[in-house]
GROMACS .gro file of C-alpha atoms in nm:
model
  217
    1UNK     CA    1  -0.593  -1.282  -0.634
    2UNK     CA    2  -0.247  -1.262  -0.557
    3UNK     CA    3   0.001  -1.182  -0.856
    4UNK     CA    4   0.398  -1.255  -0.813
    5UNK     CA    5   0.493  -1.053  -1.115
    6UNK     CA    6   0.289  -0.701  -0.991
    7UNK     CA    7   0.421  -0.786  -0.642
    8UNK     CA    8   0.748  -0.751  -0.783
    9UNK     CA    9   0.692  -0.466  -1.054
   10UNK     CA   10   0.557  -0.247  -0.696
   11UNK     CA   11   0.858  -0.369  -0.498
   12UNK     CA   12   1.156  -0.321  -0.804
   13UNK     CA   13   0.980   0.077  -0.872
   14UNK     CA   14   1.095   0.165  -0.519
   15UNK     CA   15   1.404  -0.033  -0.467
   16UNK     CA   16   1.573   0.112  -0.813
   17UNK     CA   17   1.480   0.491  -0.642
   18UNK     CA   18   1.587   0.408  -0.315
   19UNK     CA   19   1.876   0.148  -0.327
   20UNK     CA   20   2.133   0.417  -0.518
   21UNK     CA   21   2.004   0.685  -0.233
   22UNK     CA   22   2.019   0.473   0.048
   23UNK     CA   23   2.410   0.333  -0.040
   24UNK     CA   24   2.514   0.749  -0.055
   25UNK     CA   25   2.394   0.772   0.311
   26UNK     CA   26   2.564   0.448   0.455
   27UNK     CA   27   2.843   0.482   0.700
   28UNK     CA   28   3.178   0.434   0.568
   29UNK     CA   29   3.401   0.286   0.904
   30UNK     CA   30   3.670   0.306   0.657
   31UNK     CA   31   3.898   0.008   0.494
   32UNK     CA   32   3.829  -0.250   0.263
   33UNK     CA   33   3.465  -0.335   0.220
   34UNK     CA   34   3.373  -0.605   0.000
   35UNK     CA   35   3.059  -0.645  -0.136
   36UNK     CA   36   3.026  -1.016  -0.278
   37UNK     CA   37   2.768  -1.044  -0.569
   38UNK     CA   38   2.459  -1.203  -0.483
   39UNK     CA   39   2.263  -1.440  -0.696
   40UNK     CA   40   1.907  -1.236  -0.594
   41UNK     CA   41   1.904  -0.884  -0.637
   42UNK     CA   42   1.704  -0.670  -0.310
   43UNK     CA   43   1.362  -0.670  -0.511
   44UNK     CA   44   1.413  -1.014  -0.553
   45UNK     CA   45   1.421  -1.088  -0.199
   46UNK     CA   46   1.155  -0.837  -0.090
   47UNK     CA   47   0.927  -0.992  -0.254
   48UNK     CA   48   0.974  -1.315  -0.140
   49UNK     CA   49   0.979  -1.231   0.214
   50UNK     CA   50   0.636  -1.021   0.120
   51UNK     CA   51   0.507  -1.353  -0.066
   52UNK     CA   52   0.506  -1.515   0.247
   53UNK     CA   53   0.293  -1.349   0.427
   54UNK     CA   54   0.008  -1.296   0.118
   55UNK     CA   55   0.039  -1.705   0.130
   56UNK     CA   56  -0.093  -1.991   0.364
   57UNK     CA   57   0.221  -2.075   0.555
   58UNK     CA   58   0.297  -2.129   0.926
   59UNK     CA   59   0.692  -2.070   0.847
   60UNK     CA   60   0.937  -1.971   0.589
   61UNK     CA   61   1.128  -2.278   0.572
   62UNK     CA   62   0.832  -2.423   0.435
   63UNK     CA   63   0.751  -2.194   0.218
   64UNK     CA   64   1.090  -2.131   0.053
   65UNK     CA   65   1.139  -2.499   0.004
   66UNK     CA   66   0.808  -2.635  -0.074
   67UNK     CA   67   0.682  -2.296  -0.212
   68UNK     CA   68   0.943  -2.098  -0.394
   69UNK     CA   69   1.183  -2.363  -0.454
   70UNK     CA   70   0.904  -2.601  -0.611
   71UNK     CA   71   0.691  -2.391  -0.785
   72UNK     CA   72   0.878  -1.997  -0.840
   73UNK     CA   73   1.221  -2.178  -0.974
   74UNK     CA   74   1.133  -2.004  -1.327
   75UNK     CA   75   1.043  -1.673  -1.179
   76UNK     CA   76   1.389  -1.668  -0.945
   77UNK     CA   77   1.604  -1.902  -1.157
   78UNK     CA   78   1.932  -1.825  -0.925
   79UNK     CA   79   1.767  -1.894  -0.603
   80UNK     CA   80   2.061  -1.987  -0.322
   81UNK     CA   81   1.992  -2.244  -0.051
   82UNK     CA   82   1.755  -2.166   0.246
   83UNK     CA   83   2.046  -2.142   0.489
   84UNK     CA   84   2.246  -1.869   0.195
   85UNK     CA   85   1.913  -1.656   0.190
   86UNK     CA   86   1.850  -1.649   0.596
   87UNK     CA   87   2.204  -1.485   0.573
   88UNK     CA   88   2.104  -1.222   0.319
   89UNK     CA   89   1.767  -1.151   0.525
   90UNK     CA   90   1.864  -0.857   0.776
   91UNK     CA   91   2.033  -0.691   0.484
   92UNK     CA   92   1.630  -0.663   0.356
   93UNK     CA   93   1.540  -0.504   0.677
   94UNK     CA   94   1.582  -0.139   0.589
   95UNK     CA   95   1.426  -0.159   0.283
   96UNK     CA   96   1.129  -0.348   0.401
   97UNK     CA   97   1.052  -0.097   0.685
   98UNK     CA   98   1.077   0.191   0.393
   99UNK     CA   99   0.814  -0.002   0.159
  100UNK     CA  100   0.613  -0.022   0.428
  101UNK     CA  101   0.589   0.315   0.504
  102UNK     CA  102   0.564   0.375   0.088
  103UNK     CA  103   0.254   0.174   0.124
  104UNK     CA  104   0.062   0.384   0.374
  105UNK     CA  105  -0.257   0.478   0.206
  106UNK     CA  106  -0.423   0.902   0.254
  107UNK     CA  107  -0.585   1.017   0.568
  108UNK     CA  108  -0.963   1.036   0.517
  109UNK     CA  109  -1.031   1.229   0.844
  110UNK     CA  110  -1.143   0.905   1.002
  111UNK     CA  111  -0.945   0.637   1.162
  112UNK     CA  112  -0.934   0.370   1.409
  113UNK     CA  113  -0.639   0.265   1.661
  114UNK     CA  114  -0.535  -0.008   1.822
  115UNK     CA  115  -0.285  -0.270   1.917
  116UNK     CA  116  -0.200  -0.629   1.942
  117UNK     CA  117   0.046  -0.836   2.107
  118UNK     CA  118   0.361  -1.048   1.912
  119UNK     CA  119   0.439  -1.346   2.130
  120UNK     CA  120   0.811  -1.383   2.079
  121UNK     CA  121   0.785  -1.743   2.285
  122UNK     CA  122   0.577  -1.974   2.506
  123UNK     CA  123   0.517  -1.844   2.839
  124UNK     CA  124   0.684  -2.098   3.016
  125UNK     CA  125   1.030  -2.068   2.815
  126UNK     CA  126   1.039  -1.656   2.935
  127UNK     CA  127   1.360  -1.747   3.115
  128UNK     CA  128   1.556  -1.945   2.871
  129UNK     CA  129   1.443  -1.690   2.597
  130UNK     CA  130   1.752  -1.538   2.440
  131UNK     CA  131   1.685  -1.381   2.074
  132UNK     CA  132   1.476  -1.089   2.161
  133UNK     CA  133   1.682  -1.030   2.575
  134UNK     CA  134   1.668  -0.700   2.663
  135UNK     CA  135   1.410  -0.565   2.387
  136UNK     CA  136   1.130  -0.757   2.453
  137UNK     CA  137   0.902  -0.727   2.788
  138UNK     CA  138   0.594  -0.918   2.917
  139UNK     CA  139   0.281  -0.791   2.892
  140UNK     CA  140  -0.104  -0.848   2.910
  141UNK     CA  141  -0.414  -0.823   2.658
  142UNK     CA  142  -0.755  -0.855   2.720
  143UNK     CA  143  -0.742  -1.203   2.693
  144UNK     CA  144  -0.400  -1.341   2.883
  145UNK     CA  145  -0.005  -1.232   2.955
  146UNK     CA  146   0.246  -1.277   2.690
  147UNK     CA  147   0.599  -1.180   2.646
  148UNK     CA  148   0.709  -1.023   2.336
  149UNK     CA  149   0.612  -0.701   2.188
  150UNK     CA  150   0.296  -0.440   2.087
  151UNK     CA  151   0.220  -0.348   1.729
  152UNK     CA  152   0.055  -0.038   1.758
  153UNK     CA  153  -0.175   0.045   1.409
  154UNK     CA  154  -0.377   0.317   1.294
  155UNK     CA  155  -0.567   0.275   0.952
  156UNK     CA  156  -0.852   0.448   0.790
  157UNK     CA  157  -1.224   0.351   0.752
  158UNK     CA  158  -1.117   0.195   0.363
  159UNK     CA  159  -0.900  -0.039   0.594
  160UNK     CA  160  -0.574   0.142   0.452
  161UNK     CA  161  -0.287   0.159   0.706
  162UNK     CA  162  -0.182   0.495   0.808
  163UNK     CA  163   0.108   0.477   1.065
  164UNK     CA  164   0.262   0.175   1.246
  165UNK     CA  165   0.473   0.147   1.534
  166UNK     CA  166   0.659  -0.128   1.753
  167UNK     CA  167   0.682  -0.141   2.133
  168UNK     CA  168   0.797  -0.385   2.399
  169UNK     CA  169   0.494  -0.534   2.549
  170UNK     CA  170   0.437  -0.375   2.853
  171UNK     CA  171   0.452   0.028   2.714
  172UNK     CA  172   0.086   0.111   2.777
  173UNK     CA  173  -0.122   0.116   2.501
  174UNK     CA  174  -0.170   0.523   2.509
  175UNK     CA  175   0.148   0.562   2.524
  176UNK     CA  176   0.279   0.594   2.145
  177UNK     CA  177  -0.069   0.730   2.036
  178UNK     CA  178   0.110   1.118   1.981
  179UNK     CA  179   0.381   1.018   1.776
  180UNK     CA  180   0.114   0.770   1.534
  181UNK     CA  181  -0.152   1.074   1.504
  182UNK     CA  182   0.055   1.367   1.488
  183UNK     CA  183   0.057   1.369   1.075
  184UNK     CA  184  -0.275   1.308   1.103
  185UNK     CA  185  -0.637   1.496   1.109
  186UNK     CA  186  -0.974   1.439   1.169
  187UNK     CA  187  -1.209   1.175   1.438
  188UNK     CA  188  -0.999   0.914   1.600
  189UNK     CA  189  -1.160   0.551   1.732
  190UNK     CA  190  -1.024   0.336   2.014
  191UNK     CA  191  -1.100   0.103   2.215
  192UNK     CA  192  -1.117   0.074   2.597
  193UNK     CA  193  -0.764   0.036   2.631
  194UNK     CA  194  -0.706   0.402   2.490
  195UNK     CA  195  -0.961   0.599   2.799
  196UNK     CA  196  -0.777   0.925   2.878
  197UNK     CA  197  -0.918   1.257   2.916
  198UNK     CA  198  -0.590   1.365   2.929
  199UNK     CA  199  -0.463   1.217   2.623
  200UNK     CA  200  -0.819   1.336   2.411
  201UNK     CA  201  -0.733   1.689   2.563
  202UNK     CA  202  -0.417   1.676   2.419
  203UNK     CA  203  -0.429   1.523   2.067
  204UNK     CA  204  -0.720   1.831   2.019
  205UNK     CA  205  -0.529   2.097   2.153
  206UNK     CA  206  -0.179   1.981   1.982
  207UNK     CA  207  -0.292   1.870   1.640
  208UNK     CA  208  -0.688   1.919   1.625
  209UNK     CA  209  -0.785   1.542   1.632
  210UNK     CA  210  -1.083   1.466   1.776
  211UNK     CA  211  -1.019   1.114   2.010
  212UNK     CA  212  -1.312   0.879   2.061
  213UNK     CA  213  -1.244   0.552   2.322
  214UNK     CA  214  -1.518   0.324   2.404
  215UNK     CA  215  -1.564   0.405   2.826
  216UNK     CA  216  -1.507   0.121   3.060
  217UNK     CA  217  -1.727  -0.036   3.241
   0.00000   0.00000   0.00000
């Protein structure tokens, strides 16, 4: 069952060791910078932008207005509009991406790889797309062509994610496989997609990893 207050206990232990560390290593382009006071602290708005996902929502407008607004207002009691916290979202990126990785579980010696695609728009509005120009790509599944990107994962047999990556969507799917495995040990499942003798030759000889893909037909 999902639990707001140990979502947030998890998120505030890493943001009160990281956020000091983090501001030490920031580039200073010199002059003034202000730094307005905001009415959410970072672990505040972590874990609503985590919330969303661990709840049945197509969007976060809904959710932060019928969700969060409605039903959280004790839990946040200084919650901004929705158009004040969209601006305060990329400052969340950073942070997110290092929870993530704080959240990768232990390599058992077993895994399994694969990838699927993130549609970034509808086919038919590829040339009027502007938000993701020049990052992402078209590219083609199993089942149909899409343009957006590739989110490469690799978890263990408990279902635990091990190592994630993000690619435009027509880098071949054995590609980024090196960089995802190479803190990693043991047997190594694919799919079809992942066929290479090459690439099996490779991941045994560089880091000892065994690499099993299903043959094609």
């Amino acid at each position: 069952m999902f639990s707001l207050e140990a979502l947030f206990c998890h998120v505030d232990d890493l943001c009160k060791a990281f956020e000091s560390q983090w501001h030490k290593k920031l580039l200073n382009r010199g002059g003034i910078k202000r730094n307005r006071a905001r009415s959410l602290c970072l672990s505040e708005m972590m874990t609503i932008l985590i919330a969303l996902h661990q709840n049945h929502y197509r969007n976060f407008k809904h959710f932060y207005l019928n969700h969060v607004k409605e039903h959280w207002s004790s839990a946040f009691p200084l919650l901004p509009s929705y158009q004040r916290f969209i601006e305060w979202i990329p400052s969340t990126l950073i942070p997110l991406c290092v929870y993530l990785k704080h959240c990768f579980g232990q390599c058992t010696g077993i895994g399994f790889i694969d990838s699927t695609s993130l549609q970034v728009c509808h086919n038919r509005r590829i040339s009027r797309h502007k938000v993701f120009e020049g990052l992402a790509a078209r590219g083609k599944t199993s089942v149909d062509w899409f343009f957006g990107f590739k989110l490469h994962l690799v978890v263990n047999e408990l279902g635990q994610l091990l190592n994630v990556t993000l690619t435009p969507g027509n880098i071949d799917d054995r590609k980024p496989v090196p960089d995802l495995l190479h803190e990693l040990f043991g047997k190594i499942f694919g799919d079809r997609a992942y066929v290479c003798e090459k690439l099996a030759s490779q991941l045994l000889q560089d880091f000892g990893i065994q690499f099993f893909a299903k043959p094609r037909r």
